[in-house]
PDB file of C-alpha atoms in Angstrom:
ATOM      1  CA  MET D1466      10.948   4.694 -16.461  1.00 42.00           C
ATOM      2  CA  SER D1467       8.862   7.770 -17.220  1.00 45.00           C
ATOM      3  CA  ASP D1468      10.463  11.186 -17.048  1.00 47.00           C
ATOM      4  CA  VAL D1469      11.111  11.985 -13.379  1.00 46.00           C
ATOM      5  CA  LYS D1470      13.031  15.226 -13.853  1.00 64.00           C
ATOM      6  CA  THR D1471      10.667  17.365 -11.827  1.00 80.00           C
ATOM      7  CA  ALA D1472      12.298  20.368 -10.149  1.00 89.00           C
ATOM      8  CA  VAL D1473      13.795  19.588  -6.751  1.00 95.00           C
ATOM      9  CA  GLN D1474      12.940  21.849  -3.813  1.00 97.00           C
ATOM     10  CA  HIS D1475      14.219  21.757  -0.232  1.00 97.00           C
ATOM     11  CA  VAL D1476      13.119  22.140   3.377  1.00 98.00           C
ATOM     12  CA  THR D1477      15.239  22.080   6.522  1.00 98.00           C
ATOM     13  CA  SER D1478      14.516  19.541   9.244  1.00 98.00           C
ATOM     14  CA  ALA D1479      14.729  20.231  12.989  1.00 97.00           C
ATOM     15  CA  ASP D1480      18.400  19.216  13.214  1.00 96.00           C
ATOM     16  CA  GLY D1481      19.416  21.293  10.200  1.00 97.00           C
ATOM     17  CA  THR D1482      19.431  18.458   7.658  1.00 97.00           C
ATOM     18  CA  THR D1483      18.227  19.371   4.177  1.00 98.00           C
ATOM     19  CA  ILE D1484      15.321  17.300   2.849  1.00 98.00           C
ATOM     20  CA  ALA D1485      14.802  17.371  -0.906  1.00 98.00           C
ATOM     21  CA  TYR D1486      11.380  16.929  -2.464  1.00 98.00           C
ATOM     22  CA  ARG D1487       9.463  17.251  -5.722  1.00 97.00           C
ATOM     23  CA  ALA D1488       6.006  18.817  -6.065  1.00 98.00           C
ATOM     24  CA  LEU D1489       3.538  17.642  -8.714  1.00 97.00           C
ATOM     25  CA  GLY D1490      -0.054  18.586  -9.497  1.00 97.00           C
ATOM     26  CA  SER D1491      -2.572  20.926  -7.935  1.00 95.00           C
ATOM     27  CA  GLY D1492      -5.184  20.709  -5.224  1.00 96.00           C
ATOM     28  CA  PRO D1493      -4.981  19.614  -1.574  1.00 97.00           C
ATOM     29  CA  GLY D1494      -1.494  18.590  -0.503  1.00 98.00           C
ATOM     30  CA  VAL D1495      -0.373  15.044   0.231  1.00 98.00           C
ATOM     31  CA  VAL D1496       3.113  13.802   1.152  1.00 98.00           C
ATOM     32  CA  LEU D1497       4.282  10.531  -0.422  1.00 98.00           C
ATOM     33  CA  LEU D1498       6.999   8.646   1.506  1.00 98.00           C
ATOM     34  CA  HIS D1499       8.907   5.956  -0.372  1.00 98.00           C
ATOM     35  CA  GLY D1500      10.001   2.584   0.982  1.00 96.00           C
ATOM     36  CA  MET D1501      13.159   0.534   1.387  1.00 92.00           C
ATOM     37  CA  MET D1502      15.716   0.640  -1.430  1.00 91.00           C
ATOM     38  CA  GLN D1503      13.907   3.584  -2.987  1.00 94.00           C
ATOM     39  CA  SER D1504      14.116   7.340  -3.332  1.00 95.00           C
ATOM     40  CA  GLY D1505      11.445   9.844  -4.284  1.00 95.00           C
ATOM     41  CA  PRO D1506      11.549   9.097  -8.033  1.00 95.00           C
ATOM     42  CA  SER D1507      10.805   5.415  -7.331  1.00 94.00           C
ATOM     43  CA  ASN D1508       7.122   6.303  -6.871  1.00 96.00           C
ATOM     44  CA  ILE D1509       6.959   9.283  -9.213  1.00 96.00           C
ATOM     45  CA  GLU D1510       4.396   7.643 -11.513  1.00 97.00           C
ATOM     46  CA  LEU D1511       2.081   7.176  -8.540  1.00 98.00           C
ATOM     47  CA  ALA D1512       2.523  10.872  -7.754  1.00 98.00           C
ATOM     48  CA  ARG D1513       1.732  11.761 -11.354  1.00 97.00           C
ATOM     49  CA  ALA D1514      -1.387   9.616 -11.226  1.00 98.00           C
ATOM     50  CA  LEU D1515      -2.554  11.584  -8.165  1.00 98.00           C
ATOM     51  CA  ALA D1516      -1.558  14.963  -9.572  1.00 97.00           C
ATOM     52  CA  GLY D1517      -4.903  15.568 -11.262  1.00 96.00           C
ATOM     53  CA  THR D1518      -6.646  15.972  -7.913  1.00 96.00           C
ATOM     54  CA  HIS D1519      -3.840  16.665  -5.411  1.00 98.00           C
ATOM     55  CA  THR D1520      -0.527  18.400  -5.038  1.00 98.00           C
ATOM     56  CA  CYS D1521       1.794  15.503  -4.320  1.00 98.00           C
ATOM     57  CA  TYR D1522       4.987  16.243  -2.378  1.00 98.00           C
ATOM     58  CA  VAL D1523       7.556  13.489  -2.906  1.00 98.00           C
ATOM     59  CA  PRO D1524      10.652  13.678  -0.674  1.00 98.00           C
ATOM     60  CA  ASP D1525      13.865  11.729  -0.797  1.00 97.00           C
ATOM     61  CA  ARG D1526      13.947  10.311   2.707  1.00 97.00           C
ATOM     62  CA  ARG D1527      17.052  11.257   4.667  1.00 96.00           C
ATOM     63  CA  GLY D1528      20.235   9.551   3.466  1.00 93.00           C
ATOM     64  CA  ARG D1529      18.914   9.028  -0.064  1.00 93.00           C
ATOM     65  CA  GLY D1530      18.933  10.932  -3.329  1.00 92.00           C
ATOM     66  CA  ALA D1531      19.289  14.697  -2.964  1.00 94.00           C
ATOM     67  CA  SER D1532      18.519  14.824   0.771  1.00 97.00           C
ATOM     68  CA  GLY D1533      21.124  15.212   3.470  1.00 96.00           C
ATOM     69  CA  PRO D1534      22.731  12.340   5.397  1.00 94.00           C
ATOM     70  CA  ARG D1535      21.638  10.651   8.589  1.00 92.00           C
ATOM     71  CA  GLN D1536      23.186  12.306  11.632  1.00 90.00           C
ATOM     72  CA  PRO D1537      24.721  10.602  14.683  1.00 89.00           C
ATOM     73  CA  GLY D1538      21.979   9.527  17.042  1.00 89.00           C
ATOM     74  CA  HIS D1539      19.417   9.212  14.267  1.00 92.00           C
ATOM     75  CA  SER D1540      16.143   7.615  15.350  1.00 94.00           C
ATOM     76  CA  ALA D1541      12.579   7.246  14.153  1.00 96.00           C
ATOM     77  CA  ARG D1542      11.944  10.642  15.706  1.00 96.00           C
ATOM     78  CA  SER D1543      14.360  12.154  13.165  1.00 97.00           C
ATOM     79  CA  ASP D1544      12.352  10.628  10.312  1.00 98.00           C
ATOM     80  CA  VAL D1545       9.170  12.102  11.764  1.00 98.00           C
ATOM     81  CA  GLU D1546      10.796  15.518  12.119  1.00 98.00           C
ATOM     82  CA  ASP D1547      11.736  15.392   8.438  1.00 98.00           C
ATOM     83  CA  VAL D1548       8.104  14.812   7.468  1.00 98.00           C
ATOM     84  CA  CYS D1549       6.919  17.496   9.882  1.00 98.00           C
ATOM     85  CA  ALA D1550       9.234  20.018   8.202  1.00 98.00           C
ATOM     86  CA  LEU D1551       7.615  19.229   4.872  1.00 98.00           C
ATOM     87  CA  LEU D1552       4.090  19.407   6.321  1.00 98.00           C
ATOM     88  CA  ASP D1553       4.869  22.800   7.867  1.00 98.00           C
ATOM     89  CA  ALA D1554       6.365  24.144   4.638  1.00 98.00           C
ATOM     90  CA  THR D1555       3.568  22.958   2.353  1.00 98.00           C
ATOM     91  CA  GLY D1556       0.456  22.932   4.517  1.00 98.00           C
ATOM     92  CA  ALA D1557      -0.253  19.313   3.528  1.00 98.00           C
ATOM     93  CA  ARG D1558      -2.203  17.284   6.084  1.00 98.00           C
ATOM     94  CA  ASP D1559      -2.451  13.893   4.374  1.00 98.00           C
ATOM     95  CA  VAL D1560       0.412  11.380   4.198  1.00 98.00           C
ATOM     96  CA  ILE D1561       0.948   8.299   2.026  1.00 98.00           C
ATOM     97  CA  GLY D1562       3.591   5.846   3.195  1.00 98.00           C
ATOM     98  CA  VAL D1563       5.017   2.902   1.277  1.00 98.00           C
ATOM     99  CA  SER D1564       6.588  -0.009   3.194  1.00 97.00           C
ATOM    100  CA  ALA D1565       9.024   1.504   5.731  1.00 96.00           C
ATOM    101  CA  GLY D1566       7.642   4.892   4.715  1.00 98.00           C
ATOM    102  CA  ALA D1567       4.253   3.713   6.001  1.00 98.00           C
ATOM    103  CA  ILE D1568       5.734   3.215   9.471  1.00 98.00           C
ATOM    104  CA  ILE D1569       6.997   6.799   9.371  1.00 98.00           C
ATOM    105  CA  ALA D1570       3.608   8.017   8.127  1.00 98.00           C
ATOM    106  CA  LEU D1571       1.820   6.364  11.063  1.00 98.00           C
ATOM    107  CA  LEU D1572       4.387   7.709  13.542  1.00 98.00           C
ATOM    108  CA  THR D1573       3.939  11.198  12.094  1.00 98.00           C
ATOM    109  CA  ALA D1574       0.166  10.988  12.525  1.00 98.00           C
ATOM    110  CA  LEU D1575       0.687   9.979  16.168  1.00 97.00           C
ATOM    111  CA  ALA D1576       2.928  12.996  16.723  1.00 97.00           C
ATOM    112  CA  ARG D1577       0.779  15.415  14.716  1.00 96.00           C
ATOM    113  CA  PRO D1578      -2.948  15.473  15.558  1.00 95.00           C
ATOM    114  CA  ASP D1579      -3.449  17.796  12.556  1.00 97.00           C
ATOM    115  CA  VAL D1580      -2.630  14.951  10.142  1.00 98.00           C
ATOM    116  CA  ARG D1581      -6.082  14.055   8.838  1.00 98.00           C
ATOM    117  CA  ARG D1582      -5.537  10.953   6.738  1.00 98.00           C
ATOM    118  CA  VAL D1583      -2.870   8.311   6.257  1.00 98.00           C
ATOM    119  CA  VAL D1584      -2.477   5.740   3.501  1.00 98.00           C
ATOM    120  CA  ALA D1585      -0.324   2.862   4.775  1.00 98.00           C
ATOM    121  CA  PHE D1586       0.864   0.488   2.061  1.00 98.00           C
ATOM    122  CA  GLU D1587       2.213  -2.716   3.631  1.00 97.00           C
ATOM    123  CA  PRO D1588       4.287  -1.402   6.556  1.00 97.00           C
ATOM    124  CA  PRO D1589       6.873  -4.086   7.504  1.00 94.00           C
ATOM    125  CA  LEU D1590       6.018  -4.189  11.193  1.00 93.00           C
ATOM    126  CA  GLY D1591       8.312  -6.172  13.461  1.00 82.00           C
ATOM    127  CA  LEU D1592       5.869  -9.046  13.958  1.00 77.00           C
ATOM    128  CA  ASP D1593       6.803 -12.752  13.997  1.00 69.00           C
ATOM    129  CA  GLY D1594      10.496 -11.902  14.289  1.00 61.00           C
ATOM    130  CA  ALA D1595      10.460  -9.739  11.152  1.00 56.00           C
ATOM    131  CA  GLY D1596      12.151  -6.902  13.042  1.00 58.00           C
ATOM    132  CA  ASP D1597      15.011  -8.949  14.487  1.00 69.00           C
ATOM    133  CA  PRO D1598      18.175  -6.888  13.777  1.00 76.00           C
ATOM    134  CA  ASP D1599      20.680  -9.740  14.167  1.00 84.00           C
ATOM    135  CA  TRP D1600      21.355  -9.703  10.417  1.00 90.00           C
ATOM    136  CA  ILE D1601      22.775  -6.164  10.531  1.00 91.00           C
ATOM    137  CA  ALA D1602      26.212  -7.244  11.783  1.00 92.00           C
ATOM    138  CA  ARG D1603      26.679  -9.479   8.749  1.00 94.00           C
ATOM    139  CA  PHE D1604      25.292  -6.760   6.486  1.00 94.00           C
ATOM    140  CA  ASP D1605      27.723  -4.148   7.861  1.00 94.00           C
ATOM    141  CA  ARG D1606      30.644  -6.508   7.380  1.00 95.00           C
ATOM    142  CA  GLU D1607      29.712  -7.167   3.754  1.00 95.00           C
ATOM    143  CA  ILE D1608      29.317  -3.443   3.051  1.00 94.00           C
ATOM    144  CA  ALA D1609      32.705  -2.727   4.668  1.00 94.00           C
ATOM    145  CA  GLU D1610      34.304  -5.413   2.479  1.00 95.00           C
ATOM    146  CA  GLY D1611      32.769  -3.877  -0.654  1.00 93.00           C
ATOM    147  CA  ARG D1612      30.583  -6.927  -1.248  1.00 94.00           C
ATOM    148  CA  ILE D1613      27.504  -4.963  -2.239  1.00 94.00           C
ATOM    149  CA  GLU D1614      25.722  -7.888  -3.873  1.00 94.00           C
ATOM    150  CA  ALA D1615      26.192 -10.054  -0.781  1.00 94.00           C
ATOM    151  CA  ALA D1616      24.901  -7.241   1.459  1.00 94.00           C
ATOM    152  CA  LEU D1617      21.862  -6.776  -0.750  1.00 93.00           C
ATOM    153  CA  VAL D1618      21.071 -10.482  -0.491  1.00 93.00           C
ATOM    154  CA  THR D1619      21.446 -10.348   3.288  1.00 93.00           C
ATOM    155  CA  GLY D1620      19.060  -7.402   3.492  1.00 89.00           C
ATOM    156  CA  MET D1621      16.593  -8.938   1.057  1.00 87.00           C
ATOM    157  CA  LEU D1622      16.417 -12.186   2.991  1.00 88.00           C
ATOM    158  CA  ALA D1623      16.022 -10.330   6.286  1.00 86.00           C
ATOM    159  CA  ALA D1624      13.150  -8.295   4.823  1.00 81.00           C
ATOM    160  CA  ARG D1625      11.606 -11.464   3.336  1.00 79.00           C
ATOM    161  CA  LEU D1626      11.456  -9.821  -0.068  1.00 75.00           C
ATOM    162  CA  GLY D1627      12.928 -10.670  -3.463  1.00 69.00           C
ATOM    163  CA  PRO D1628      11.955 -13.107  -6.218  1.00 66.00           C
ATOM    164  CA  PRO D1629       9.531 -15.961  -5.507  1.00 66.00           C
ATOM    165  CA  GLY D1630      11.331 -18.808  -3.759  1.00 71.00           C
ATOM    166  CA  ALA D1631      14.319 -16.625  -2.864  1.00 72.00           C
ATOM    167  CA  GLY D1632      14.512 -18.213   0.581  1.00 73.00           C
ATOM    168  CA  LEU D1633      15.095 -21.609  -1.018  1.00 81.00           C
ATOM    169  CA  MET D1634      17.847 -20.508  -3.411  1.00 85.00           C
ATOM    170  CA  PRO D1635      21.554 -20.842  -2.535  1.00 90.00           C
ATOM    171  CA  ARG D1636      23.215 -17.536  -1.689  1.00 89.00           C
ATOM    172  CA  TRP D1637      25.706 -17.798  -4.546  1.00 91.00           C
ATOM    173  CA  LEU D1638      22.810 -17.888  -7.018  1.00 91.00           C
ATOM    174  CA  LEU D1639      21.042 -14.969  -5.363  1.00 90.00           C
ATOM    175  CA  GLU D1640      24.252 -12.946  -5.452  1.00 91.00           C
ATOM    176  CA  ARG D1641      24.742 -13.766  -9.125  1.00 92.00           C
ATOM    177  CA  LEU D1642      21.172 -12.704  -9.923  1.00 91.00           C
ATOM    178  CA  THR D1643      21.697  -9.503  -7.941  1.00 89.00           C
ATOM    179  CA  THR D1644      24.893  -8.728  -9.861  1.00 90.00           C
ATOM    180  CA  ALA D1645      23.025  -9.119 -13.138  1.00 91.00           C
ATOM    181  CA  PHE D1646      20.184  -6.931 -11.922  1.00 86.00           C
ATOM    182  CA  ILE D1647      22.553  -4.144 -10.837  1.00 88.00           C
ATOM    183  CA  ALA D1648      24.353  -4.272 -14.193  1.00 89.00           C
ATOM    184  CA  ARG D1649      21.045  -3.979 -16.044  1.00 86.00           C
ATOM    185  CA  GLN D1650      19.915  -1.152 -13.794  1.00 82.00           C
ATOM    186  CA  GLU D1651      23.146   0.785 -14.344  1.00 82.00           C
ATOM    187  CA  ARG D1652      22.912   0.226 -18.092  1.00 82.00           C
ATOM    188  CA  ASP D1653      19.270   1.245 -18.481  1.00 79.00           C
ATOM    189  CA  GLY D1654      18.860   3.876 -15.733  1.00 68.00           C
ATOM    190  CA  ASP D1655      18.388   7.552 -16.568  1.00 64.00           C
ATOM    191  CA  GLY D1656      20.629   8.814 -13.759  1.00 64.00           C
ATOM    192  CA  GLU D1657      17.789  10.524 -11.874  1.00 71.00           C
ATOM    193  CA  GLU D1658      16.973   7.694  -9.491  1.00 78.00           C
ATOM    194  CA  PRO D1659      19.773   6.218  -7.329  1.00 83.00           C
ATOM    195  CA  GLY D1660      20.494   2.602  -8.169  1.00 86.00           C
ATOM    196  CA  PHE D1661      20.740  -0.386  -5.847  1.00 87.00           C
ATOM    197  CA  ARG D1662      24.500   0.008  -5.523  1.00 88.00           C
ATOM    198  CA  GLU D1663      24.080   3.524  -4.116  1.00 89.00           C
ATOM    199  CA  LEU D1664      21.037   2.677  -2.007  1.00 91.00           C
ATOM    200  CA  ALA D1665      22.429  -0.544  -0.521  1.00 91.00           C
ATOM    201  CA  PRO D1666      23.760   1.044   2.723  1.00 89.00           C
ATOM    202  CA  THR D1667      20.278   2.390   3.506  1.00 91.00           C
ATOM    203  CA  ILE D1668      18.874  -1.116   4.047  1.00 92.00           C
ATOM    204  CA  ARG D1669      20.259  -1.079   7.594  1.00 91.00           C
ATOM    205  CA  HIS D1670      18.460   2.203   8.268  1.00 92.00           C
ATOM    206  CA  ASP D1671      15.048   0.744   7.567  1.00 93.00           C
ATOM    207  CA  GLY D1672      15.974  -2.436   9.410  1.00 91.00           C
ATOM    208  CA  LEU D1673      16.736  -0.387  12.502  1.00 92.00           C
ATOM    209  CA  LEU D1674      13.512   1.578  12.028  1.00 94.00           C
ATOM    210  CA  VAL D1675      11.495  -1.653  12.077  1.00 93.00           C
ATOM    211  CA  ALA D1676      13.327  -2.851  15.188  1.00 91.00           C
ATOM    212  CA  GLU D1677      12.896   0.482  16.983  1.00 93.00           C
ATOM    213  CA  THR D1678       9.138   0.557  16.354  1.00 93.00           C
ATOM    214  CA  ALA D1679       8.375  -3.001  17.460  1.00 91.00           C
ATOM    215  CA  ASP D1680       5.869  -1.578  19.976  1.00 92.00           C
ATOM    216  CA  LEU D1681       4.004   0.527  17.422  1.00 95.00           C
ATOM    217  CA  VAL D1682       0.793  -1.506  17.006  1.00 96.00           C
ATOM    218  CA  PRO D1683      -0.678  -1.029  20.504  1.00 96.00           C
ATOM    219  CA  ARG D1684       0.292   2.652  20.470  1.00 95.00           C
ATOM    220  CA  LEU D1685      -1.872   3.185  17.396  1.00 97.00           C
ATOM    221  CA  ARG D1686      -5.074   2.673  19.385  1.00 96.00           C
ATOM    222  CA  GLU D1687      -4.808   6.402  20.134  1.00 93.00           C
ATOM    223  CA  LEU D1688      -4.497   7.493  16.496  1.00 97.00           C
ATOM    224  CA  ARG D1689      -7.076  10.082  15.476  1.00 95.00           C
ATOM    225  CA  ALA D1690      -6.374  10.134  11.749  1.00 98.00           C
ATOM    226  CA  GLU D1691      -8.377   8.137   9.244  1.00 98.00           C
ATOM    227  CA  VAL D1692      -6.244   5.348   7.775  1.00 98.00           C
ATOM    228  CA  LEU D1693      -6.447   3.412   4.521  1.00 98.00           C
ATOM    229  CA  LEU D1694      -4.612   0.090   4.794  1.00 98.00           C
ATOM    230  CA  LEU D1695      -3.462  -1.065   1.372  1.00 98.00           C
ATOM    231  CA  GLY D1696      -1.887  -4.355   0.350  1.00 98.00           C
ATOM    232  CA  GLY D1697      -1.656  -6.829  -2.506  1.00 97.00           C
ATOM    233  CA  THR D1698      -2.763 -10.433  -2.826  1.00 97.00           C
ATOM    234  CA  ARG D1699       0.720 -11.475  -3.999  1.00 95.00           C
ATOM    235  CA  SER D1700       2.659  -9.866  -1.147  1.00 94.00           C
ATOM    236  CA  PRO D1701       4.548 -11.862   1.527  1.00 91.00           C
ATOM    237  CA  ALA D1702       2.392 -13.326   4.284  1.00 91.00           C
ATOM    238  CA  TYR D1703       4.069 -11.317   7.064  1.00 91.00           C
ATOM    239  CA  LEU D1704       3.053  -8.053   5.400  1.00 94.00           C
ATOM    240  CA  LYS D1705      -0.550  -9.258   5.235  1.00 96.00           C
ATOM    241  CA  ARG D1706      -0.388 -10.155   8.928  1.00 95.00           C
ATOM    242  CA  ALA D1707       0.895  -6.671   9.684  1.00 96.00           C
ATOM    243  CA  LEU D1708      -2.130  -5.129   7.972  1.00 98.00           C
ATOM    244  CA  THR D1709      -4.426  -7.463   9.896  1.00 97.00           C
ATOM    245  CA  ALA D1710      -2.799  -6.393  13.175  1.00 97.00           C
ATOM    246  CA  LEU D1711      -3.285  -2.736  12.285  1.00 98.00           C
ATOM    247  CA  GLU D1712      -6.865  -3.329  11.230  1.00 97.00           C
ATOM    248  CA  GLY D1713      -7.526  -4.740  14.690  1.00 97.00           C
ATOM    249  CA  VAL D1714      -6.326  -1.680  16.614  1.00 97.00           C
ATOM    250  CA  LEU D1715      -6.801   1.421  14.473  1.00 98.00           C
ATOM    251  CA  PRO D1716     -10.004   3.216  15.471  1.00 96.00           C
ATOM    252  CA  HIS D1717     -10.618   4.838  12.066  1.00 97.00           C
ATOM    253  CA  ALA D1718      -9.352   2.471   9.402  1.00 98.00           C
ATOM    254  CA  ARG D1719     -10.494   0.495   6.404  1.00 97.00           C
ATOM    255  CA  ARG D1720      -8.581  -2.050   4.393  1.00 98.00           C
ATOM    256  CA  VAL D1721      -8.396  -2.600   0.646  1.00 98.00           C
ATOM    257  CA  VAL D1722      -6.713  -5.615  -0.946  1.00 98.00           C
ATOM    258  CA  LEU D1723      -5.408  -5.101  -4.491  1.00 98.00           C
ATOM    259  CA  LYS D1724      -5.767  -8.233  -6.583  1.00 97.00           C
ATOM    260  CA  GLY D1725      -2.859  -9.609  -8.572  1.00 96.00           C
ATOM    261  CA  VAL D1726      -0.131  -7.308  -7.235  1.00 96.00           C
ATOM    262  CA  GLY D1727       2.620  -7.559  -4.649  1.00 95.00           C
ATOM    263  CA  HIS D1728       4.853  -5.291  -2.600  1.00 95.00           C
ATOM    264  CA  GLU D1729       6.133  -3.530  -5.729  1.00 94.00           C
ATOM    265  CA  ALA D1730       2.672  -2.190  -6.648  1.00 97.00           C
ATOM    266  CA  THR D1731       3.302   1.490  -5.787  1.00 98.00           C
ATOM    267  CA  GLY D1732       6.455   1.654  -7.892  1.00 95.00           C
ATOM    268  CA  ASN D1733       6.918   2.794 -11.457  1.00 95.00           C
ATOM    269  CA  ALA D1734       5.799   0.557 -14.304  1.00 94.00           C
ATOM    270  CA  ALA D1735       9.391  -0.265 -15.273  1.00 89.00           C
ATOM    271  CA  ALA D1736       9.833  -1.743 -11.774  1.00 88.00           C
ATOM    272  CA  ARG D1737       6.690  -3.891 -12.223  1.00 91.00           C
ATOM    273  CA  GLY D1738       4.528  -1.423 -10.338  1.00 95.00           C
ATOM    274  CA  LYS D1739       0.860  -0.684 -10.945  1.00 97.00           C
ATOM    275  CA  PRO D1740       0.711   2.998  -9.985  1.00 98.00           C
ATOM    276  CA  GLU D1741      -2.609   3.699 -11.714  1.00 98.00           C
ATOM    277  CA  LEU D1742      -4.284   0.867  -9.806  1.00 98.00           C
ATOM    278  CA  VAL D1743      -2.929   2.100  -6.481  1.00 98.00           C
ATOM    279  CA  ALA D1744      -3.792   5.723  -7.290  1.00 98.00           C
ATOM    280  CA  ARG D1745      -7.449   4.873  -7.893  1.00 97.00           C
ATOM    281  CA  GLU D1746      -7.832   3.497  -4.371  1.00 98.00           C
ATOM    282  CA  ILE D1747      -5.952   6.398  -2.818  1.00 98.00           C
ATOM    283  CA  GLU D1748      -8.093   8.950  -4.665  1.00 97.00           C
ATOM    284  CA  ARG D1749     -11.288   7.246  -3.462  1.00 97.00           C
ATOM    285  CA  PHE D1750     -10.003   7.551   0.080  1.00 98.00           C
ATOM    286  CA  LEU D1751      -8.745  11.121  -0.116  1.00 96.00           C
ATOM    287  CA  THR D1752     -11.657  12.575  -2.051  1.00 89.00           C
TER     288      THR D1752
END
């Protein structure tokens, strides 16, 4: 991974929770919200690629990295309040959201008419049963038992992500592959970005976010902001269907399909991302 040791700053959300963020570049402000199993540094190379034309504010979403924990009664509204605190502190009026972060970006634009533009990269909308939270009970049990690898597999299968053909592999093999991946990550990581072992409990948070916002698509007919819908040709079919659903209701939207990439495209190169490719499309939209 490239150097991600950019100075961490802080804002305070409506309920008093501290939200940590990094600021890169110069020019008009844009907030970049990471996705599931990520923290701010997970997309830092995308932020750097945008830094020539924009000031990119990259928070650790609540419960991750240097930000404060989720509070009792947490809901999607809390996530929106966190973003609003950052918008108020920085003056930014454009928001980029990756995966679950894209759901929060769209919700923020609904709540804030002064948000001008939103980039939504493959939001995992609860279509076709994708938001069914029944898996969370098993996930919680595995976390409580200290079976992190098993919990990660449960979350990965529920989110329909993971290696090609993961749904056809036996669980014991998926858990073994996950154990190897975590070991490699802990060996090669630079200590700045939380690893999968630390981030594992947050999978349930994004699962609940998807379930809570199952009614989001029809609500977006009222959205005033311009929206860029981004996705890759190699991404799971349900994420492509989500973009199609959004394209059908958003009054000010256009869609761009990135050839040869999947759901990991916004991430750093070491995580098989293509941040320069994604940044080019975002810059065209924002400028």
